[in-house]
Every structure is written in C-alpha cells, then in structure tokens.
Amino acid sequence: MGVEQDGHLAMGLLELDYTEIGISDRTHFTLGDVLLLQPLLHALNVSNNAIGPKSAARLVGVVSSGCPSLRVLNLSGNILRTEGAQAIAWYLTAKGCNLEYLDVSSNEISPRGAMALANSLRAQFDCRLKVLNVDMNRFEVNGCEALASALAENKYLESLIISRNNIFDNGCRLLFDGLKSNNTLLNIDISGNLLTHLSARNFASYMDSRNSAGDSESQGSFVHTGIRSLNISANALRDEGVAALCDGLRNNSHLMHLVADNVEVADPGMESIRQLLEATAKCKTSLLTLSLRQNRHATRVGFEALGEGCRQNSLILRVSVDPSFDGWSTVWDKAIRAFISNTMRAVDRYKVPLLMVSRGHLLLYQYSRQRAASIDACSIRRLPEEVRWIILSALDTYGVLTAKQRRMALKIASTMSGGYPSKRALLAAILGADYRFVAETMKALHSL
C-alpha cells in the first residue's frame, strides 16, 4: 500500500501477524529488517511465541525507529517477565510512540515489571495508550499499588484488563482509591483476583465518590464521571459482597454494564439485586446489562426475585443467567417480556434525539443539492433555519428533555451562537450529562 507523506510516496503494510512462528531469545531475530521497512504499519501481532526479555528489547528498539504509525501491539502469550516488561515500558515513554492498544497478557510479569509498566502511564510521559491488557500475570498488591498511583493522574487510558493477577482485596482497594481521581477510564476487568466482599465495599466507596462528582456537573456539559462497565466475575463475593455492590449502585450516575459471573451468589444476593432494580427503576442512569452466569447457589426463589426486579425496572435491557432448576423457563418468561418491553420503550424514547441529525442531513440534501453537507463537516449554524427548527424542536416529541435541556435546545435553535463540529458535539450540548446514558443505551440496543 502507498500513502503520500511529506511529499513522498510511502509504501508498506498496515498489519503484520506473526502468531506462533517460534520467535524466542534463542532464535535469530528476523523481524528487524522487515519492520524497518514498514513506516505505515498500524498493527503488529506477535502473540503465542516465546519472546523473552532480549527479543522484546530488540523488537521495541526496531519498532520505535521503524514503525512510527504503530497503534496496536499484541504480545500476549510470551515470556517477557520483568526485563521484557521494562523494555515495553521504555517504548511507551519513547518520543514518537503513538501506541493505543497493548496486550501483554500471560507473560509472567512480576510486580517489578508491573511497576515499570505503571510508571509509563504517568502524566509526565504523555503516554497515549487507550487499552491495556495485563491479564494472567503477577501484578499482586505491589504492582497494583503502582498502577493505582499512575491511574490517578493518567488522562488517556479507557480500558484496563487486570484479571487473574492475584491483587487480592488490598490491591483492589488501592486500585479503586486511585480511580477516584481518574477522569478517563471507562471499562475495568478485575475478574479472577481472589476478591471477597471487602472489595465490593471498596467499589461502593468509589461509586459514592464518583456520584458526588457527577452531581456537581454543570448542565449542558458532557463530562466523564466514572467507569461504565465492571467485570468482577470469578471472585468469592457471595451474598454479602453482592449486597455491597448493590448499595454502591443505588445512586448510580455512570455504571451501565456489570458482569458478575461465578461470584457464588445465592437467594439473599438475588433479593439484593431485586431491591436495587426496583429502587433505580425511575433513575436517569441505571444498569442496562447485567450478567449473573454460573451462580449455582441461587434457587428458584432467587431467580423469581431477580425476575420481579427486572419487571419493575423500565431501563434494564438484558440480564444473562443460566438457571438450572426445573421449570426455570416459566419463571424467566415474564422477565424476558419485560426486556422486550424495555427495548421497545428505549427505541421509542431515544430515536428522536439520536436520529435528529441524520434527519436534518436528509432534509438539507433535499433542500439544495449544491449546499448538501454533513453536519460533521460544517457547523449547524450553516443549516437553513427551517431545518434547524425541525431538528431541535423534535426533541420534545417523547418528553426527553428536562426544563434546562429544553431551554438549551431553544437557545441553540434561536441564536446558533456556537459551532458544533460533529453530531456527537451537538447531542452532548443539548442532552448534557444525559448524553452518556443515551449513547450507551443505543449501543446495548444495537447488540441485542
């Protein structure tokens, strides 16, 4: 493939996949010459080899100078260990590194290696990494402490997978304490870390702090207030831990997806979830999806309680379970009907604000072929006045707006004082903090 860069035609591949080809510290490193000739390389997969510290150091040395466009690096299933992790950390802080996705799962990385990786995420290095997967290593409490400290000041990371790292309750506490100051992380997976109900309480404390931050948001601004999805599966939370999770979600302002598979919850825990779903039935933000698979201790009584909670909550769209008692389909049938009803209600409620810009674009195209343009490419103020009013006044068709949002829409429609370079920016300006929930709802609907 060829792309013009600085007046010259650059040639090269966009992706390279060298999975399971036997690269190791003992074999001759043959990728160097190839990578030096790939200035356009976007993704490199060298997973499931035997890359050790020496090969890792040579690899990042070549990549840092020969692959300035690299965004995705998959090193999972190798043997980086401490020295290899330190080499990767050096690359993340190197000048010109533009990596956004890094997978170093299953690499025998010790707490010292974890500390090196964590340090690269500190604000002083301006690391632009968005997704970090360190599943199945040995971060433990010390590594988790370093990571928590870095996350408190990191401004770019959006997804963190730190499952199966033996962080225990102390590590989880440190992690959530660090996240109280973080304003970018959206998704976190802490499954399989030998956590108990104490970690659930730490999560509840984190939720309280972030909910307070959400309450202070100014209307009309689109501000991140906390994580949107949490995977806490394969931890012995039991009923006490599930009750603590539910307590933290009663004033939920941002979490919308919860995966709690195999957490040893029984009927009392299911009752706690029922109470949560009923208590948040009319909240602006509530759980959209919930997974409770492989919880064998729950009986018919527990699933009946869960189903009743689903029927009382008008926002929940999907609950994944695998009950094993006789007649479970009869019990769960009413819950399924509730999900269908909620789905139809969500589509009905949100289709106007989320399709309004597309509708405006179509009207603009019909209005004048010469003036046709996507709102992504021009500010809304350049739209014909009648199109603006159709777009903005239609928002109230289903009573979506609050009084403040209605005034904001009218102000935008009448004065057009601000430019909105994208559909997302326009929706965020009108819906304010509610835009976050609307967008996640539509994502969940699309995946059903």
Short mmCIF file of C-alpha atoms in Angstrom, two decimals:
data_model
loop_
_atom_site.label_atom_id
_atom_site.label_comp_id
_atom_site.label_asym_id
_atom_site.label_seq_id
_atom_site.Cartn_x
_atom_site.Cartn_y
_atom_site.Cartn_z
CA MET A 1 0.00 0.00 0.00
CA GLY A 2 1.26 3.52 -0.77
CA VAL A 3 0.45 6.77 1.08
CA GLU A 4 1.89 10.20 0.43
CA GLN A 5 3.92 11.51 3.37
CA ASP A 6 5.88 14.79 3.32
CA GLY A 7 5.68 14.94 -0.45
CA HIS A 8 6.93 11.36 -0.92
CA LEU A 9 5.05 8.16 -1.59
CA ALA A 10 5.49 5.82 1.41
CA MET A 11 5.00 2.12 0.83
CA GLY A 12 4.30 -0.63 3.33
CA LEU A 13 1.85 -2.93 5.05
CA LEU A 14 -0.80 -1.86 7.55
CA GLU A 15 -0.90 -5.10 9.56
CA LEU A 16 1.52 -7.95 10.29
CA ASP A 17 0.56 -11.22 12.00
CA TYR A 18 3.42 -13.37 13.28
CA THR A 19 1.44 -15.55 15.69
CA GLU A 20 3.08 -18.84 16.70
CA ILE A 21 6.13 -18.72 14.43
CA GLY A 22 8.66 -19.66 17.12
CA ILE A 23 10.29 -16.30 17.87
CA SER A 24 12.43 -16.58 21.01
CA ASP A 25 15.60 -15.27 22.62
CA ARG A 26 17.46 -18.29 21.24
CA THR A 27 16.43 -17.86 17.62
CA HIS A 28 17.86 -15.24 15.31
CA PHE A 29 15.67 -12.14 15.45
CA THR A 30 14.48 -11.89 11.86
CA LEU A 31 11.71 -9.31 12.24
CA GLY A 32 14.09 -6.36 12.43
CA ASP A 33 14.70 -5.96 8.71
CA VAL A 34 11.00 -6.41 7.95
CA LEU A 35 9.79 -3.85 10.50
CA LEU A 36 12.31 -1.21 9.48
CA LEU A 37 10.62 -1.16 6.06
CA GLN A 38 7.07 -0.63 7.40
CA PRO A 39 6.54 3.09 8.11
CA LEU A 40 2.77 2.67 7.71
CA LEU A 41 2.40 -0.37 9.98
CA HIS A 42 -0.68 0.06 12.16
CA ALA A 43 -0.99 -3.32 13.94
CA LEU A 44 1.60 -5.95 14.90
CA ASN A 45 0.63 -9.34 16.36
CA VAL A 46 3.46 -11.49 17.74
CA SER A 47 1.39 -13.41 20.27
CA ASN A 48 1.97 -17.02 21.39
CA ASN A 49 5.66 -17.17 20.65
CA ALA A 50 8.49 -17.43 23.18
CA ILE A 51 9.60 -13.80 23.13
CA GLY A 52 11.73 -13.16 26.18
CA PRO A 53 13.48 -10.05 27.51
CA LYS A 54 16.19 -9.99 24.82
CA SER A 55 13.82 -10.38 21.88
CA ALA A 56 11.44 -7.85 23.44
CA ALA A 57 14.23 -5.26 23.76
CA ARG A 58 15.26 -5.76 20.13
CA LEU A 59 11.63 -5.66 18.97
CA VAL A 60 10.75 -2.35 20.64
CA GLY A 61 14.07 -0.86 19.53
CA VAL A 62 13.22 -1.55 15.91
CA VAL A 63 9.57 -0.56 16.26
CA SER A 64 10.37 2.76 17.94
CA SER A 65 12.50 3.85 14.98
CA GLY A 66 10.93 1.98 12.08
CA CYS A 67 7.18 1.96 12.78
CA PRO A 68 6.05 5.49 13.73
CA SER A 69 2.42 4.71 12.80
CA LEU A 70 2.06 1.66 15.06
CA ARG A 71 -1.15 1.79 17.12
CA VAL A 72 -1.79 -1.86 18.09
CA LEU A 73 0.76 -4.25 19.62
CA ASN A 74 -0.18 -7.78 20.73
CA LEU A 75 2.50 -9.58 22.75
CA SER A 76 0.22 -11.96 24.65
CA GLY A 77 1.33 -15.49 25.43
CA ASN A 78 5.09 -14.87 25.55
CA ILE A 79 7.65 -14.82 28.40
CA LEU A 80 8.50 -11.15 28.81
CA ARG A 81 8.92 -11.36 32.58
CA THR A 82 10.39 -8.36 34.44
CA GLU A 83 13.08 -7.27 31.97
CA GLY A 84 10.75 -7.63 28.98
CA ALA A 85 8.09 -5.53 30.70
CA GLN A 86 10.72 -2.88 31.41
CA ALA A 87 11.62 -2.83 27.71
CA ILE A 88 7.96 -2.35 26.78
CA ALA A 89 7.68 0.43 29.36
CA TRP A 90 10.69 2.17 27.77
CA TYR A 91 8.95 2.03 24.39
CA LEU A 92 5.74 3.53 25.80
CA THR A 93 7.69 6.55 27.05
CA ALA A 94 9.87 6.90 23.93
CA LYS A 95 9.49 10.01 21.80
CA GLY A 96 7.18 9.40 18.86
CA CYS A 97 5.39 6.38 20.36
CA ASN A 98 1.73 6.50 19.29
CA LEU A 99 0.60 3.12 20.63
CA GLU A 100 -3.09 2.98 21.64
CA TYR A 101 -3.63 -0.76 22.31
CA LEU A 102 -1.22 -3.01 24.18
CA ASP A 103 -1.79 -6.68 25.10
CA VAL A 104 0.86 -8.24 27.33
CA SER A 105 -1.40 -10.84 28.92
CA SER A 106 0.06 -14.17 30.05
CA ASN A 107 3.70 -13.06 30.18
CA GLU A 108 4.83 -13.93 33.71
CA ILE A 109 5.23 -10.23 34.53
CA SER A 110 6.27 -9.78 38.17
CA PRO A 111 5.42 -6.85 40.49
CA ARG A 112 8.69 -5.14 39.44
CA GLY A 113 7.71 -5.40 35.80
CA ALA A 114 4.24 -4.14 36.69
CA MET A 115 5.77 -1.11 38.37
CA ALA A 116 7.71 -0.28 35.21
CA LEU A 117 4.59 -0.52 33.05
CA ALA A 118 2.60 1.54 35.56
CA ASN A 119 5.25 4.25 35.64
CA SER A 120 4.98 4.67 31.87
CA LEU A 121 1.33 5.66 32.33
CA ARG A 122 2.13 8.68 34.47
CA ALA A 123 1.13 12.08 33.16
CA GLN A 124 4.74 13.27 32.77
CA PHE A 125 5.33 10.82 29.89
CA ASP A 126 2.14 11.73 27.99
CA CYS A 127 1.57 8.07 27.04
CA ARG A 128 -1.48 7.90 24.73
CA LEU A 129 -2.36 4.26 25.44
CA LYS A 130 -6.13 3.68 25.48
CA VAL A 131 -6.39 -0.07 26.10
CA LEU A 132 -4.08 -2.10 28.36
CA ASN A 133 -4.50 -5.86 28.79
CA VAL A 134 -2.31 -7.41 31.51
CA ASP A 135 -4.47 -10.48 32.18
CA MET A 136 -2.86 -13.52 33.80
CA ASN A 137 0.36 -12.02 35.13
CA ARG A 138 1.64 -11.46 38.68
CA PHE A 139 0.98 -7.80 39.44
CA GLU A 140 -0.07 -8.65 43.00
CA VAL A 141 -0.54 -5.89 45.60
CA ASN A 142 2.72 -4.01 44.94
CA GLY A 143 2.17 -3.85 41.20
CA CYS A 144 -1.42 -2.83 41.74
CA GLU A 145 -0.33 -0.03 44.07
CA ALA A 146 1.96 1.41 41.40
CA LEU A 147 -0.76 1.10 38.76
CA ALA A 148 -3.32 2.83 41.01
CA SER A 149 -0.93 5.73 41.60
CA ALA A 150 -0.38 6.13 37.85
CA LEU A 151 -4.10 5.93 37.03
CA ALA A 152 -4.80 8.77 39.44
CA GLU A 153 -3.03 11.12 37.02
CA ASN A 154 -3.39 9.33 33.66
CA LYS A 155 -5.52 11.17 31.09
CA TYR A 156 -5.81 8.68 28.21
CA LEU A 157 -6.40 5.06 29.31
CA GLU A 158 -10.02 3.98 28.70
CA SER A 159 -9.95 0.20 29.25
CA LEU A 160 -7.95 -1.84 31.76
CA ILE A 161 -7.95 -5.66 31.96
CA ILE A 162 -6.14 -6.73 35.11
CA SER A 163 -7.89 -10.05 35.65
CA ARG A 164 -6.10 -13.06 37.21
CA ASN A 165 -3.24 -11.09 38.78
CA ASN A 166 -3.57 -12.07 42.46
CA ILE A 167 -4.24 -8.50 43.58
CA PHE A 168 -6.48 -9.62 46.47
CA ASP A 169 -8.66 -7.20 48.46
CA ASN A 170 -5.76 -4.87 49.35
CA GLY A 171 -4.81 -4.41 45.71
CA CYS A 172 -8.43 -3.81 44.75
CA ARG A 173 -8.77 -1.18 47.48
CA LEU A 174 -5.68 0.64 46.19
CA LEU A 175 -6.94 0.43 42.62
CA PHE A 176 -10.34 1.98 43.37
CA ASP A 177 -8.73 4.64 45.55
CA GLY A 178 -6.62 5.65 42.56
CA LEU A 179 -9.63 5.65 40.26
CA LYS A 180 -11.39 8.21 42.45
CA SER A 181 -9.13 10.82 40.83
CA ASN A 182 -9.23 9.35 37.33
CA ASN A 183 -11.40 11.01 34.67
CA THR A 184 -10.90 8.80 31.61
CA LEU A 185 -11.14 5.09 32.46
CA LEU A 186 -14.42 3.61 31.17
CA ASN A 187 -14.01 -0.16 31.43
CA ILE A 188 -12.25 -2.33 34.01
CA ASP A 189 -11.96 -6.11 34.36
CA ILE A 190 -10.81 -7.35 37.79
CA SER A 191 -12.17 -10.90 37.47
CA GLY A 192 -10.38 -13.88 39.00
CA ASN A 193 -8.36 -11.95 41.59
CA LEU A 194 -9.34 -13.79 44.80
CA LEU A 195 -11.54 -10.89 45.90
CA THR A 196 -14.15 -11.03 48.68
CA HIS A 197 -16.98 -8.85 49.95
CA LEU A 198 -14.36 -6.33 51.14
CA SER A 199 -13.56 -5.44 47.54
CA ALA A 200 -17.25 -4.93 46.86
CA ARG A 201 -17.27 -2.40 49.69
CA ASN A 202 -14.28 -0.65 48.13
CA PHE A 203 -16.23 -0.44 44.88
CA ALA A 204 -19.19 1.05 46.76
CA SER A 205 -16.89 3.70 48.26
CA TYR A 206 -15.57 4.50 44.78
CA MET A 207 -19.13 4.83 43.46
CA ASP A 208 -20.05 7.23 46.25
CA SER A 209 -17.09 9.47 45.40
CA ARG A 210 -17.82 9.46 41.67
CA ASN A 211 -21.55 10.01 42.15
CA SER A 212 -20.72 13.13 44.14
CA ALA A 213 -18.55 14.29 41.25
CA GLY A 214 -21.41 13.62 38.86
CA ASP A 215 -23.81 15.67 40.96
CA SER A 216 -21.54 18.70 40.59
CA GLU A 217 -21.53 18.58 36.78
CA SER A 218 -22.91 21.64 35.10
CA GLN A 219 -25.97 21.11 32.93
CA GLY A 220 -25.15 21.16 29.24
CA SER A 221 -21.61 19.83 29.55
CA PHE A 222 -20.52 16.32 28.58
CA VAL A 223 -18.18 15.24 31.39
CA HIS A 224 -16.89 11.78 32.30
CA THR A 225 -17.82 10.83 35.88
CA GLY A 226 -16.67 7.23 36.26
CA ILE A 227 -16.40 3.73 34.81
CA ARG A 228 -19.24 2.47 32.62
CA SER A 229 -18.55 -1.27 32.76
CA LEU A 230 -17.18 -3.52 35.50
CA ASN A 231 -16.29 -7.21 35.29
CA ILE A 232 -15.87 -8.68 38.78
CA SER A 233 -16.52 -12.33 37.85
CA ALA A 234 -14.85 -15.40 39.38
CA ASN A 235 -14.42 -13.80 42.80
CA ALA A 236 -15.99 -15.11 46.02
CA LEU A 237 -18.18 -12.06 46.71
CA ARG A 238 -21.09 -14.17 47.93
CA ASP A 239 -24.30 -12.56 49.19
CA GLU A 240 -22.57 -10.01 51.42
CA GLY A 241 -20.43 -8.77 48.55
CA VAL A 242 -23.37 -8.57 46.14
CA ALA A 243 -25.32 -6.58 48.73
CA ALA A 244 -22.36 -4.16 48.97
CA LEU A 245 -22.28 -3.82 45.17
CA CYS A 246 -25.98 -3.01 45.17
CA ASP A 247 -25.52 -0.40 47.90
CA GLY A 248 -22.92 1.34 45.74
CA LEU A 249 -25.27 1.33 42.75
CA ARG A 250 -28.34 2.82 44.45
CA ASN A 251 -27.28 6.35 43.48
CA ASN A 252 -25.57 5.22 40.30
CA SER A 253 -24.60 8.01 37.91
CA HIS A 254 -22.39 6.19 35.42
CA LEU A 255 -22.07 2.35 35.64
CA MET A 256 -24.24 0.71 32.98
CA HIS A 257 -22.76 -2.76 32.42
CA LEU A 258 -21.98 -5.21 35.24
CA VAL A 259 -20.60 -8.74 34.79
CA ALA A 260 -20.73 -10.80 38.00
CA ASP A 261 -20.50 -14.38 36.74
CA ASN A 262 -19.49 -17.07 39.22
CA VAL A 263 -19.45 -14.89 42.34
CA GLU A 264 -21.18 -17.54 44.49
CA VAL A 265 -24.34 -15.50 44.95
CA ALA A 266 -27.38 -17.27 46.44
CA ASP A 267 -31.00 -16.26 47.03
CA PRO A 268 -30.28 -13.40 49.51
CA GLY A 269 -27.95 -11.82 46.95
CA MET A 270 -30.62 -12.12 44.26
CA GLU A 271 -33.01 -10.37 46.62
CA SER A 272 -30.50 -7.52 46.98
CA ILE A 273 -30.40 -7.19 43.20
CA ARG A 274 -34.20 -7.13 43.07
CA GLN A 275 -34.28 -4.28 45.57
CA LEU A 276 -31.64 -2.40 43.57
CA LEU A 277 -33.55 -2.75 40.30
CA GLU A 278 -36.76 -1.55 41.94
CA ALA A 279 -35.02 1.36 43.70
CA THR A 280 -33.41 2.58 40.47
CA ALA A 281 -36.45 1.98 38.26
CA LYS A 282 -37.01 5.68 37.68
CA CYS A 283 -33.43 6.96 37.85
CA LYS A 284 -31.83 8.76 34.92
CA THR A 285 -28.93 6.28 34.93
CA SER A 286 -29.31 2.61 35.73
CA LEU A 287 -27.81 -0.73 34.76
CA LEU A 288 -28.50 -1.54 31.12
CA THR A 289 -26.96 -5.02 31.05
CA LEU A 290 -26.25 -7.48 33.85
CA SER A 291 -24.60 -10.91 33.68
CA LEU A 292 -25.02 -13.44 36.51
CA ARG A 293 -24.00 -16.71 34.88
CA GLN A 294 -22.56 -19.73 36.70
CA ASN A 295 -24.07 -18.78 40.07
CA ARG A 296 -25.22 -22.27 41.03
CA HIS A 297 -26.21 -21.47 44.62
CA ALA A 298 -29.27 -19.46 43.57
CA THR A 299 -32.56 -21.40 43.53
CA ARG A 300 -35.97 -20.82 42.05
CA VAL A 301 -36.74 -18.35 44.86
CA GLY A 302 -33.73 -16.21 43.97
CA PHE A 303 -34.48 -16.16 40.25
CA GLU A 304 -38.12 -15.28 40.92
CA ALA A 305 -36.91 -12.29 42.94
CA LEU A 306 -34.50 -11.29 40.14
CA GLY A 307 -37.25 -11.58 37.54
CA GLU A 308 -39.57 -9.40 39.62
CA GLY A 309 -36.89 -6.72 39.84
CA CYS A 310 -36.46 -6.79 36.07
CA ARG A 311 -40.19 -6.34 35.59
CA GLN A 312 -40.20 -3.30 37.88
CA ASN A 313 -37.23 -1.61 36.18
CA SER A 314 -38.00 0.16 32.91
CA LEU A 315 -34.36 0.66 31.85
CA ILE A 316 -32.69 -2.77 32.12
CA LEU A 317 -32.32 -4.27 28.65
CA ARG A 318 -30.57 -7.60 29.18
CA VAL A 319 -29.81 -9.97 32.06
CA SER A 320 -27.71 -13.05 31.25
CA VAL A 321 -28.35 -16.06 33.51
CA ASP A 322 -28.19 -19.85 33.26
CA PRO A 323 -30.61 -21.23 35.90
CA SER A 324 -30.55 -24.98 36.38
CA PHE A 325 -33.77 -25.76 38.26
CA ASP A 326 -36.83 -27.45 36.75
CA GLY A 327 -39.34 -25.06 35.24
CA TRP A 328 -36.92 -22.14 35.04
CA SER A 329 -38.24 -21.10 31.62
CA THR A 330 -41.67 -20.42 33.11
CA VAL A 331 -40.13 -18.27 35.85
CA TRP A 332 -37.91 -16.33 33.46
CA ASP A 333 -40.51 -15.85 30.72
CA LYS A 334 -42.02 -12.80 32.44
CA ALA A 335 -38.58 -11.22 32.76
CA ILE A 336 -37.94 -11.76 29.04
CA ARG A 337 -41.20 -9.99 28.23
CA ALA A 338 -40.04 -7.10 30.44
CA PHE A 339 -36.77 -6.85 28.48
CA ILE A 340 -38.68 -6.74 25.21
CA SER A 341 -40.95 -4.02 26.57
CA ASN A 342 -37.98 -2.01 27.85
CA THR A 343 -36.23 -2.37 24.50
CA MET A 344 -39.23 -1.03 22.61
CA ARG A 345 -39.59 1.80 25.12
CA ALA A 346 -35.91 2.72 24.78
CA VAL A 347 -36.10 2.78 21.00
CA ASP A 348 -39.23 4.89 21.20
CA ARG A 349 -37.77 7.31 23.71
CA TYR A 350 -34.34 7.86 22.20
CA LYS A 351 -34.87 7.54 18.46
CA VAL A 352 -35.66 11.22 18.01
CA PRO A 353 -32.57 12.75 19.70
CA LEU A 354 -30.24 10.19 18.17
CA LEU A 355 -31.63 10.36 14.65
CA MET A 356 -32.35 14.06 14.55
CA VAL A 357 -29.06 14.99 12.92
CA SER A 358 -29.42 12.31 10.26
CA ARG A 359 -32.90 13.61 9.53
CA GLY A 360 -31.55 17.12 9.25
CA HIS A 361 -28.90 15.94 6.83
CA LEU A 362 -31.53 14.32 4.60
CA LEU A 363 -33.64 17.48 4.60
CA LEU A 364 -30.57 19.53 3.80
CA TYR A 365 -29.79 17.28 0.88
CA GLN A 366 -33.30 17.67 -0.48
CA TYR A 367 -33.29 21.40 0.18
CA SER A 368 -30.37 22.11 -2.15
CA ARG A 369 -28.03 19.67 -3.81
CA GLN A 370 -25.36 22.35 -4.08
CA ARG A 371 -25.48 23.11 -0.35
CA ALA A 372 -25.61 19.48 0.74
CA ALA A 373 -23.11 18.76 3.52
CA SER A 374 -22.81 16.56 6.53
CA ILE A 375 -23.13 18.29 9.88
CA ASP A 376 -19.85 16.56 10.68
CA ALA A 377 -18.23 18.82 8.09
CA CYS A 378 -19.86 22.14 8.95
CA SER A 379 -21.31 23.90 11.97
CA ILE A 380 -25.04 23.63 12.48
CA ARG A 381 -25.41 27.40 12.16
CA ARG A 382 -24.94 26.98 8.40
CA LEU A 383 -28.09 24.88 8.11
CA PRO A 384 -31.25 26.55 6.78
CA GLU A 385 -33.32 27.98 9.63
CA GLU A 386 -36.31 25.71 8.99
CA VAL A 387 -34.07 22.62 9.16
CA ARG A 388 -32.60 23.78 12.47
CA TRP A 389 -36.04 24.12 13.98
CA ILE A 390 -37.16 20.70 12.75
CA ILE A 391 -34.06 19.10 14.25
CA LEU A 392 -34.22 20.81 17.61
CA SER A 393 -37.96 21.14 18.26
CA ALA A 394 -38.46 17.42 17.52
CA LEU A 395 -36.58 16.57 20.68
CA ASP A 396 -39.65 17.07 22.84
CA THR A 397 -41.83 14.66 20.90
CA TYR A 398 -41.33 11.96 23.55
CA GLY A 399 -40.67 14.26 26.51
CA VAL A 400 -36.96 13.50 26.54
CA LEU A 401 -35.75 16.92 27.66
CA THR A 402 -35.68 18.37 31.13
CA ALA A 403 -36.63 22.01 31.54
CA LYS A 404 -32.96 23.08 31.41
CA GLN A 405 -32.32 20.96 28.34
CA ARG A 406 -35.38 22.41 26.64
CA ARG A 407 -34.10 25.93 27.24
CA MET A 408 -30.69 24.88 25.91
CA ALA A 409 -32.29 23.49 22.72
CA LEU A 410 -34.32 26.64 22.18
CA LYS A 411 -31.23 28.79 22.72
CA ILE A 412 -29.26 26.80 20.19
CA ALA A 413 -32.13 26.91 17.69
CA SER A 414 -32.74 30.64 18.04
CA THR A 415 -29.26 32.12 18.34
CA MET A 416 -26.94 29.43 16.97
CA SER A 417 -24.20 31.17 18.94
CA GLY A 418 -21.89 28.15 18.99
CA GLY A 419 -20.47 25.91 16.30
CA TYR A 420 -20.84 22.13 16.65
CA PRO A 421 -18.26 20.28 14.56
CA SER A 422 -19.89 16.85 14.93
CA LYS A 423 -23.19 15.13 15.62
CA ARG A 424 -21.82 13.96 18.96
CA ALA A 425 -20.98 17.52 20.00
CA LEU A 426 -24.47 18.76 19.11
CA LEU A 427 -26.20 15.96 21.01
CA ALA A 428 -23.92 16.46 24.01
CA ALA A 429 -24.65 20.19 24.06
CA ILE A 430 -28.40 19.58 24.19
CA LEU A 431 -28.62 16.50 26.39
CA GLY A 432 -25.77 17.42 28.72
CA ALA A 433 -24.71 14.66 31.11
CA ASP A 434 -27.66 12.51 29.96
CA TYR A 435 -25.96 12.03 26.59
CA ARG A 436 -23.66 9.44 28.14
CA PHE A 437 -26.59 7.22 29.13
CA VAL A 438 -28.42 7.73 25.83
CA ALA A 439 -25.35 6.67 23.85
CA GLU A 440 -24.78 3.54 25.97
CA THR A 441 -28.46 2.62 25.65
CA MET A 442 -28.23 2.70 21.88
CA LYS A 443 -25.06 0.59 21.94
CA ALA A 444 -26.84 -2.01 24.06
CA LEU A 445 -29.85 -1.99 21.75
CA HIS A 446 -27.61 -2.48 18.75
CA SER A 447 -26.03 -5.56 20.34
CA LEU A 448 -29.32 -7.28 21.20
#
